[in-house]
Amino acid sequence: MQWIHAADYTDMSLKAAELVAALVQRGDRCVLGLPTGKTPLGLYRELAARRLDWRGVATFNLDEYVGLSPEHPASFRSFMRRNLFDLCAQPPRWAIPDGSAPDLTAECLRYEAALAEAGPIDLLILGLGRNGHIGFNEPGSPLDSATRVVTLSAETRAVNRSDFPADEAVPARAITMGIGTMLKARRILLLAGGAEKAPALAAALSGPVTPAVPASALQLHPDVIVLADAAASG
């Protein structure tokens, strides 16, 4: 496991963008796994500003809320378009689970099959939840899980409350890429910023490998880069 230390969130975002841009600029076909949330916002701003040629790149997002239309402002499809895809002159070929699909089981199988056909993922970028979740794999998730529908914890929904209007409930379920699927990536980049992530980061990387801390599964992968700022590093 390789550690890259950043001074602060801005430095973390810049260093992450350098890693991703180096892969994209090679000009070879590559597949990226992309997160949403507050952690990657700086990374996406940096990538959009670099005016990269994404034509050889395919991206797969980690997750999507169940029950939101793709056009809903809080959907992860809208998030990605707003913060990266629509800012690129030559965007990648991108894929995001369809949380509004009438048959969610079929949608999970379709997404898993699309990943298998395009993959393996060359670089999977992950944020870290305060309870140790990666993607929407909450504590208790099987470490060999595939893409599936999950129930979101009260803590996760509370953290995401600000993304929704006050009179609208945060969805209780989501489609997420499973931990077993994540571990098939060639390389994983874990981003962690802020003191509130320090306990989860320590538990994930220094504690036992256990479903109680989903990110601890990263200890099982042979090529993980941990990019954390000073506050998250503890």
XYZ file of C-alpha atoms in Angstrom, residues 57-167:
111
model
C -11.528 6.731 -21.651
C -14.577 4.901 -20.333
C -15.864 5.709 -16.852
C -18.144 3.807 -14.497
C -19.609 5.522 -11.481
C -19.833 3.701 -8.186
C -23.454 4.283 -7.352
C -26.806 6.010 -7.789
C -29.838 6.613 -5.615
C -32.871 4.408 -6.148
C -36.020 6.242 -7.150
C -34.515 9.475 -8.477
C -34.952 10.399 -12.116
C -31.653 10.900 -13.977
C -32.529 14.614 -14.297
C -33.043 15.155 -10.559
C -30.457 17.720 -9.355
C -29.354 15.402 -6.542
C -28.911 12.347 -8.765
C -25.343 11.287 -9.263
C -25.847 11.469 -13.023
C -26.640 15.176 -12.613
C -23.702 15.563 -10.217
C -21.232 14.082 -12.699
C -22.537 16.071 -15.637
C -22.477 19.298 -13.637
C -19.022 18.799 -12.123
C -17.092 17.014 -14.873
C -18.678 15.562 -18.003
C -20.368 18.706 -19.325
C -17.194 20.700 -18.654
C -15.072 18.519 -20.944
C -14.785 19.453 -24.618
C -14.205 15.771 -25.362
C -15.873 13.875 -22.497
C -15.329 10.195 -21.767
C -17.818 7.457 -22.497
C -19.559 7.326 -19.165
C -21.881 4.926 -17.402
C -23.879 5.352 -14.204
C -26.366 2.891 -12.687
C -30.002 3.696 -13.441
C -31.715 4.072 -10.078
C -35.057 4.664 -11.808
C -35.004 1.342 -13.697
C -38.286 -0.598 -13.360
C -36.386 -3.822 -12.620
C -33.571 -2.998 -10.224
C -32.245 -6.554 -10.082
C -31.915 -6.607 -13.851
C -30.249 -3.186 -13.781
C -27.645 -4.404 -11.275
C -26.895 -7.450 -13.414
C -26.676 -5.264 -16.528
C -24.245 -2.866 -14.866
C -22.076 -5.664 -13.507
C -21.957 -7.243 -16.981
C -21.025 -3.904 -18.575
C -18.181 -3.528 -16.079
C -16.933 -7.031 -16.838
C -17.054 -6.399 -20.585
C -15.241 -3.044 -20.445
C -12.882 -3.837 -17.581
C -10.977 -4.463 -15.623
C -11.040 -0.938 -14.218
C -7.555 0.531 -14.571
C -7.960 3.056 -11.761
C -10.799 2.997 -9.249
C -11.136 6.222 -7.249
C -12.821 5.951 -3.872
C -13.885 8.348 -1.184
C -14.282 7.199 2.404
C -17.442 7.473 4.477
C -17.269 8.428 8.124
C -18.526 4.953 9.018
C -15.929 3.326 6.756
C -18.167 2.820 3.737
C -16.825 2.814 0.186
C -19.294 3.500 -2.573
C -22.554 2.841 -0.768
C -21.274 -0.365 0.801
C -22.357 0.260 4.376
C -20.971 -1.576 7.434
C -21.945 -5.243 7.223
C -21.546 -5.417 3.437
C -20.061 -8.722 2.240
C -16.469 -8.289 1.117
C -17.181 -10.362 -2.018
C -20.323 -8.432 -2.999
C -21.224 -7.451 -6.564
C -23.353 -4.558 -7.866
C -26.625 -4.587 -5.944
C -29.352 -2.562 -4.233
C -28.478 -1.529 -0.679
C -30.222 0.240 2.206
C -28.471 3.425 3.284
C -27.637 3.981 6.926
C -29.182 6.839 8.867
C -25.702 8.361 9.200
C -25.103 8.337 5.452
C -28.502 9.852 4.749
C -27.850 12.574 7.332
C -24.509 13.453 5.725
C -26.219 13.729 2.320
C -29.202 15.693 3.655
C -27.833 19.010 2.356
C -28.000 17.781 -1.262
C -31.811 17.673 -1.138
C -34.540 20.279 -0.642
C -35.781 20.548 2.938
C -39.176 19.125 2.005
